[in-house]
Coordinates of C-alpha atoms and ligand atoms in Angstrom, one line a residue:
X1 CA -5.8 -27.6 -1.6
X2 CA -2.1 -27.3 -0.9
X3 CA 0.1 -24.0 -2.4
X4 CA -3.4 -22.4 -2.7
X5 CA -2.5 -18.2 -2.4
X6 CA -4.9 -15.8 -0.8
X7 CA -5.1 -12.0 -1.1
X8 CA -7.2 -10.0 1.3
X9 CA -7.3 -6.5 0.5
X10 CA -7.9 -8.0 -3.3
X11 CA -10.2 -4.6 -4.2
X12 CA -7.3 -2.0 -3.1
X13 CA -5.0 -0.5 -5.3
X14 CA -2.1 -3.1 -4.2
X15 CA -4.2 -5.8 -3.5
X16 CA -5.8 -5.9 -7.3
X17 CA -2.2 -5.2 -8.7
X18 CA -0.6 -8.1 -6.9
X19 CA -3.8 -10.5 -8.2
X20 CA -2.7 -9.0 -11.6
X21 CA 0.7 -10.3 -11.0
X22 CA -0.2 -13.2 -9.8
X23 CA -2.6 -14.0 -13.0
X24 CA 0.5 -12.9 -15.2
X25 CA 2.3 -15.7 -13.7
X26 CA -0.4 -18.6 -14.4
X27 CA -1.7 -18.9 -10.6
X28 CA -5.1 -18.1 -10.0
X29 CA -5.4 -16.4 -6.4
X30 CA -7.8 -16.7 -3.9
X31 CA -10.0 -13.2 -3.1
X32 CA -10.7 -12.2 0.1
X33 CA -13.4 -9.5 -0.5
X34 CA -16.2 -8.2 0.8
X35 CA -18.4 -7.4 -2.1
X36 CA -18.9 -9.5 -5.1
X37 CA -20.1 -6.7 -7.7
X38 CA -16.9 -4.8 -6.9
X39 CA -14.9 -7.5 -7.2
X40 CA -16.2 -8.7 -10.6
X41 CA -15.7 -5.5 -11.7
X42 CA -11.9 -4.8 -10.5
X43 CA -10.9 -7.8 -11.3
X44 CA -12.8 -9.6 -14.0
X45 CA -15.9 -12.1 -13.6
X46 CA -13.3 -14.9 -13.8
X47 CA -12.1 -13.8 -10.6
X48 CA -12.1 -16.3 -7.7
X49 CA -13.0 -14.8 -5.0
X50 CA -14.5 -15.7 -1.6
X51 CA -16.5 -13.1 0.7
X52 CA -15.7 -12.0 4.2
X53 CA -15.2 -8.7 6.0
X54 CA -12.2 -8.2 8.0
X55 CA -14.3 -7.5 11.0
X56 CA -15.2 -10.9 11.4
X57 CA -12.5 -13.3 12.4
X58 CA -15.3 -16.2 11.8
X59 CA -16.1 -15.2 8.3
X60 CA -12.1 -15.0 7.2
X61 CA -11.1 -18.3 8.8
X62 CA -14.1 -19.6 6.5
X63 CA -12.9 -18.5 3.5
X64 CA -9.4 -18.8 4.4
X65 CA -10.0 -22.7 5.0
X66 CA -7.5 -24.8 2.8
X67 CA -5.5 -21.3 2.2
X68 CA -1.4 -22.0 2.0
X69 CA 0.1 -18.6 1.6
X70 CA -1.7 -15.3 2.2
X71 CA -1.4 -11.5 1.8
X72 CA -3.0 -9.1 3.5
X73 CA -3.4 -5.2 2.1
X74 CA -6.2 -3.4 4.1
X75 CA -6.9 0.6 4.0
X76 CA -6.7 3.1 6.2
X77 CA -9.0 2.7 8.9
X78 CA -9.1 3.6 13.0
X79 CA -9.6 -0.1 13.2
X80 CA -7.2 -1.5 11.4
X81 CA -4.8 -3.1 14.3
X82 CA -8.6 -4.8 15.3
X83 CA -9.2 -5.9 11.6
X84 CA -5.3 -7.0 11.1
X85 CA -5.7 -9.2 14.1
X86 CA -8.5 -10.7 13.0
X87 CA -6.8 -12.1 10.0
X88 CA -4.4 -13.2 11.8
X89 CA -5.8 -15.1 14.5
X90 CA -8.2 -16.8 11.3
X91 CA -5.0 -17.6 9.3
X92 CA -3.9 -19.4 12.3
X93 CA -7.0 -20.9 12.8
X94 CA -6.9 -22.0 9.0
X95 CA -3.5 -23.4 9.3
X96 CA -2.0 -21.0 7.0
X97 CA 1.6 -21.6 6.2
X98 CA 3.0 -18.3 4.9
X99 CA 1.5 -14.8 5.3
X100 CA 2.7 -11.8 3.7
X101 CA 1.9 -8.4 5.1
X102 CA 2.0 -4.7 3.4
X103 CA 2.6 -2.7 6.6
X104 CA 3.4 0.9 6.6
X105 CA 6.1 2.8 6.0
X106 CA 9.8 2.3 7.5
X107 CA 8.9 6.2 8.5
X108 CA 5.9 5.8 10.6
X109 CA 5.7 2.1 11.8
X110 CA 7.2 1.9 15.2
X111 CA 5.9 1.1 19.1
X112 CA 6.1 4.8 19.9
X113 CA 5.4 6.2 16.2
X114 CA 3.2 9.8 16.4
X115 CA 1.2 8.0 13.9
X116 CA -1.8 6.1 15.2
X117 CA -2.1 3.4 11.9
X118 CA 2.1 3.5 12.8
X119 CA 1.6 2.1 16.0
X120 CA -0.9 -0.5 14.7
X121 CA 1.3 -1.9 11.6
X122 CA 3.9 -2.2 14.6
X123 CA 1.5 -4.5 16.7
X124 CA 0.7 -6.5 13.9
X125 CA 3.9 -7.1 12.4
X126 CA 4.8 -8.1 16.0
X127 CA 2.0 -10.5 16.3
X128 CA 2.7 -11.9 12.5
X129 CA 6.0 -13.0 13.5
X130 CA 4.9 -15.7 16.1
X131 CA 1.2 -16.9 14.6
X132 CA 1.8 -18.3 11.7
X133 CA 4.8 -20.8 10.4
X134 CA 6.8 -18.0 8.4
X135 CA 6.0 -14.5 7.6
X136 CA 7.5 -12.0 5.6
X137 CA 7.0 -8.0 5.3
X138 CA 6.8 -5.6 3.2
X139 CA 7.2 -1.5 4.2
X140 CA 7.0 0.0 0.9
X141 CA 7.8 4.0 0.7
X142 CA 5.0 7.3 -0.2
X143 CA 2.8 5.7 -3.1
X144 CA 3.2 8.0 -6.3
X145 CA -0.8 6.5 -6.6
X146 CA -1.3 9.4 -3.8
X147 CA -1.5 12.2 -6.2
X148 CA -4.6 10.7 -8.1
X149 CA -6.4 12.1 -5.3
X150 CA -5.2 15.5 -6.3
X151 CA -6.3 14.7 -9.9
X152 CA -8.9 17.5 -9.7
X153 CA -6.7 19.8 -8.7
X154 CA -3.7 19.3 -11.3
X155 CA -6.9 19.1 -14.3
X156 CA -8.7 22.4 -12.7
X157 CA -6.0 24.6 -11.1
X158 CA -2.6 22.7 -12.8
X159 CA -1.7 23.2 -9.0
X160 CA -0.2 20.0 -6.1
X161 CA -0.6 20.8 -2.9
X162 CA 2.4 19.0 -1.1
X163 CA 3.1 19.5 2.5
X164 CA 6.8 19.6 2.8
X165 CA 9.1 22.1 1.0
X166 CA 9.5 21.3 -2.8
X167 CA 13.5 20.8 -3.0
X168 CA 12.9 17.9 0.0
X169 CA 14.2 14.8 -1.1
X170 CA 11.5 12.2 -1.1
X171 CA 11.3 8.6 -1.9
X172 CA 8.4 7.8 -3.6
X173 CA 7.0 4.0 -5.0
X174 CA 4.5 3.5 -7.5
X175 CA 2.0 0.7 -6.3
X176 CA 2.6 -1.3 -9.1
X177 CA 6.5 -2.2 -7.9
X178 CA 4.9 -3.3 -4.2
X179 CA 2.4 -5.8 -6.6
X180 CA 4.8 -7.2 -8.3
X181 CA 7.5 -7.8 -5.5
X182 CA 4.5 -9.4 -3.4
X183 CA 3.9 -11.7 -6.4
X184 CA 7.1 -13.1 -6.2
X185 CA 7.4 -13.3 -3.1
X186 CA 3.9 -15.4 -2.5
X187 CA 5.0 -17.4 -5.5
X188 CA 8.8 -18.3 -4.2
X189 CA 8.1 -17.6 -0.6
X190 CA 11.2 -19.9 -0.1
X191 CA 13.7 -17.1 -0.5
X192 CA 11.9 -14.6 1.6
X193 CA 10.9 -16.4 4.9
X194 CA 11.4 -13.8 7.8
X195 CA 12.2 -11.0 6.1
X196 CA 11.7 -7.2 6.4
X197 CA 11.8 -5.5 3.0
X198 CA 11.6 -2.0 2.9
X199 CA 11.2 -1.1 -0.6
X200 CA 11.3 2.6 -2.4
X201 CA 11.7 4.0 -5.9
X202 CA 14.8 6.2 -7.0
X203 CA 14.7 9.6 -4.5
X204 CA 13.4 12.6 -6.4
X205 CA 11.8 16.4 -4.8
X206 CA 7.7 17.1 -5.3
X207 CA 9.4 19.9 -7.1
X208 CA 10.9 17.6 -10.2
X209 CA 7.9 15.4 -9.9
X210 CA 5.8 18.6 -10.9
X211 CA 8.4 18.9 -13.7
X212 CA 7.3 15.6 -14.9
X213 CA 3.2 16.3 -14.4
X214 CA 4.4 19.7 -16.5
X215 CA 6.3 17.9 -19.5
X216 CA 3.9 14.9 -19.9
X217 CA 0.6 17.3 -19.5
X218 CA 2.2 19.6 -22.0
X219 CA 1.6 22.8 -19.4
X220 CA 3.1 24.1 -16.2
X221 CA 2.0 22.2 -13.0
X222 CA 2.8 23.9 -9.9
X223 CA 3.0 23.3 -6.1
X224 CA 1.7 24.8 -3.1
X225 CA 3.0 24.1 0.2
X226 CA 0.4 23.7 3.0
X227 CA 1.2 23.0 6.5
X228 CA 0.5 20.4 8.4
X229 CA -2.1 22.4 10.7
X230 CA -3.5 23.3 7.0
X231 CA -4.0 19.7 6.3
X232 CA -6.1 19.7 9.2
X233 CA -8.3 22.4 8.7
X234 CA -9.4 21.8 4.8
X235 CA -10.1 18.1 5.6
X236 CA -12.1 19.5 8.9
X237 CA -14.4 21.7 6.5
X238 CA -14.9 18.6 4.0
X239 CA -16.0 16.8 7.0
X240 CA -13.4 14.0 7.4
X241 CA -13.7 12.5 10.8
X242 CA -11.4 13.5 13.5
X243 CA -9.3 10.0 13.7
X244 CA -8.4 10.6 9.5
X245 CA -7.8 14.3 10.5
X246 CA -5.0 13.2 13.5
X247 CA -3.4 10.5 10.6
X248 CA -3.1 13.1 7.7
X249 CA -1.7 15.7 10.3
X250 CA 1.1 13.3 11.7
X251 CA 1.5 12.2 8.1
X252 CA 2.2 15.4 6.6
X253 CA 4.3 16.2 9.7
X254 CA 6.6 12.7 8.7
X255 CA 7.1 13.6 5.3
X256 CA 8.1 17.3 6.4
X257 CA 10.3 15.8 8.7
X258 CA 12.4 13.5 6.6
X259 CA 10.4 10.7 7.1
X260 CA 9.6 9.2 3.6
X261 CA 13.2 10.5 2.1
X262 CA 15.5 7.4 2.8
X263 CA 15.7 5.3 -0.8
X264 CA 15.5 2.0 -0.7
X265 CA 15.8 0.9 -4.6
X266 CA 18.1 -2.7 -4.1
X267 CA 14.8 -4.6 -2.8
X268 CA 13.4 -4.3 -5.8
X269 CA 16.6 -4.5 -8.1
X270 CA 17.1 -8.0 -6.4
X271 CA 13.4 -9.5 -6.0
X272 CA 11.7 -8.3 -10.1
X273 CA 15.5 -7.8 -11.8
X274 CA 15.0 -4.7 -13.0
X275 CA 14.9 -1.3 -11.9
X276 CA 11.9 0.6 -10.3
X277 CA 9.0 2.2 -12.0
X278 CA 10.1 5.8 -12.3
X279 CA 7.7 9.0 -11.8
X280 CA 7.8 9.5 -15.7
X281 CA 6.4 5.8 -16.3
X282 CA 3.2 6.6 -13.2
X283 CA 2.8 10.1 -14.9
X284 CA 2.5 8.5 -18.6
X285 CA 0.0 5.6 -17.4
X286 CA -1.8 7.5 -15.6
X287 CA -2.3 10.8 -17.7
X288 CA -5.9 10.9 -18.2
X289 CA -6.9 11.1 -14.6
X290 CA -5.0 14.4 -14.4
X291 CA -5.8 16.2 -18.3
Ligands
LIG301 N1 -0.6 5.7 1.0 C1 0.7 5.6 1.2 O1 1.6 6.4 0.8 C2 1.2 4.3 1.9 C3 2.6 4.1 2.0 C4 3.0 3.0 2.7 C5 2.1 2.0 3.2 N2 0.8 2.3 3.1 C6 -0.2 1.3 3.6 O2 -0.8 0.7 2.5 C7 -2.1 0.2 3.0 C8 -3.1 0.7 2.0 O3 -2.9 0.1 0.7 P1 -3.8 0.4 -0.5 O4 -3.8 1.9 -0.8 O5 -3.4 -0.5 -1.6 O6 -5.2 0.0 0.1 P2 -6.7 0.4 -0.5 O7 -6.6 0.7 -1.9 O8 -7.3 1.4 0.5 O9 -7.5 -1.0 -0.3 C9 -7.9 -1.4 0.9 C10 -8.5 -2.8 0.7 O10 -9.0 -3.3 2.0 C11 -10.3 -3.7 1.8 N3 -11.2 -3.5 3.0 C12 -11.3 -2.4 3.8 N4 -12.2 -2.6 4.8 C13 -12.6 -3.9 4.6 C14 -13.5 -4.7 5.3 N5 -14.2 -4.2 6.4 N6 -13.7 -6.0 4.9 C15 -13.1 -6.5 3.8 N7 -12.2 -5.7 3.1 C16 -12.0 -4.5 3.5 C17 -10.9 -2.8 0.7 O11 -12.1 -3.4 0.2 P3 -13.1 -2.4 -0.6 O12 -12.6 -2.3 -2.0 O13 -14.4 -3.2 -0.5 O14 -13.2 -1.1 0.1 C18 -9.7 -2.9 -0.2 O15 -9.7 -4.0 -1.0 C19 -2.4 0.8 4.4 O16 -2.2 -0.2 5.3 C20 -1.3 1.9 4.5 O17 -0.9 2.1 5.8 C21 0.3 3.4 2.4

């Protein structure tokens, strides 16, 4: 089936966004998932939606068979650049025309970045660029959808724990503007063959975003600074496993560093027409998870 669109990643918080976009707009994509029940209920039993695990390069060029145009979304992982390359090597196997990838930040992606998932979204999007036909990439900015995992901590101690200095200028993008950018893009993939699109909200400080928690909660939120070594040691005493330890580290250390404060606002002025979701519109959808 010709024009047919893929999303792997289709569970995640940007993969099930873009499939929502992509429904909005009268296409019905392709799911690349790896377990039914979820995927019913993320995205509806209507869902289409094929089964395969990233680690297995057989099982995605199965399901990507007769696949035109594909995005790929996958989490955090000490695997990833293994699991990236696996889709990658089955898209080509598949024949797949276009594939678009979310890669990391313009901050941390790079051959020599001090981030290990950095490094990897720099192999891949190396790799992307001579498997398949045409490519394009996205390196969206710090997702705003970070701060629902701090959702217990805004509702029990009205506190965020941010590790940078407050006044820092940041540049934050709700998921929601990555989703709908891919959507066009996988729907007019025309205009966007062999690009690079780094992609941002409007700047703003962790300090005015905890203005905005405060207004739309109706009582003060406030932030705590925590060092990057601090990141370290409350994730060590919860357990996280020393690879997630060394990423949150070098991540807090990049947005301490400057790394996430460049805006890059035009990308998304020029692909959706209209201006970024602000941190007042993710604050105001998103209210319950932090009352
Ligand atoms: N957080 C940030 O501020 C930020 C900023 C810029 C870029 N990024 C990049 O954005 C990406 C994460 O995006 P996200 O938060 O939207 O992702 P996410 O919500 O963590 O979703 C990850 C997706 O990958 C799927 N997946 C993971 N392992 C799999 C496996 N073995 N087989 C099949 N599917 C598998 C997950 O499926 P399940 O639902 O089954 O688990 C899920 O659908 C990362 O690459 C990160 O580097 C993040």
């Amino acid at each position: 089936m010709m024009n047919s669109i893929a999303v792997i990643g289709a569970t995640g918080m940007t993969g099930s966004a873009t499939v929502r976009e992509l429904s909005r707009k009268g296409f019905d994509p392709l799911c690349v998932v790896r377990d039914r029940d979820r995927a019913r209920s993320i995205l509806g039993e209507r869902a289409r939606v094929a089964i395969a695990d990233i680690d297995s390069r057989a099982d995605l060029a199965t399901a990507l068979r007769g696949v035109d145009r594909l995005m790929f979304v996958t989490g955090r992982s000490r695997t990833l650049r293994e699991q990236q390359v696996n889709i990658l090597e089955a898209a080509r196997e598949a024949g797949v025309d276009f594939a678009l990838k979310v890669s990391g930040a313009r901050g941390i992606v790079g051959r020599d970045s001090v981030v290990m998932l950095g490094r990897d979204h720099y192999h891949v999007e190396q790799m992307l660029q001579s498997v398949v036909p045409s490519w394009c990439i996205l390196r969206p900015g710090l997702f705003m959808q970070n701060t629902l995992e701090q959702g217990r901590s805004v509702t029990e101690q009205s506190n965020l724990v941010i590790p940078c200095d407050g006044d820092l200028k940041l540049s934050f993008i709700d998921v929601r503007d990555t989703a709908a950018v891919a959507a066009e893009i996988l729907v007019n993939p025309d205009r966007y063959r062999r690009r690079l699109i780094e992609l941002t909200g409007r700047q703003t400080t962790y300090n005015d975003f905890a203005g905005i928690f405060s207004k739309v909660l109706g009582r003060p939120i406030f932030v705590s600074t925590i060092s990057p070594e601090g990141v370290g040691e409350r994730m060590s005493s919860l357990g996280s496993p020393p690879w997630l330890i060394e990423h949150s580290i070098a991540i807090a250390r990049t947005i301490a560093n400057g790394g996430f404060t460049p805006e890059q606002c035009e990308p998304i002025r020029e692909v959706l027409g209209r201006e970024p979701i602000s941190t007042l519109e993710f604050v105001q959808d998103h209210k319950e998870a932090f009352q």
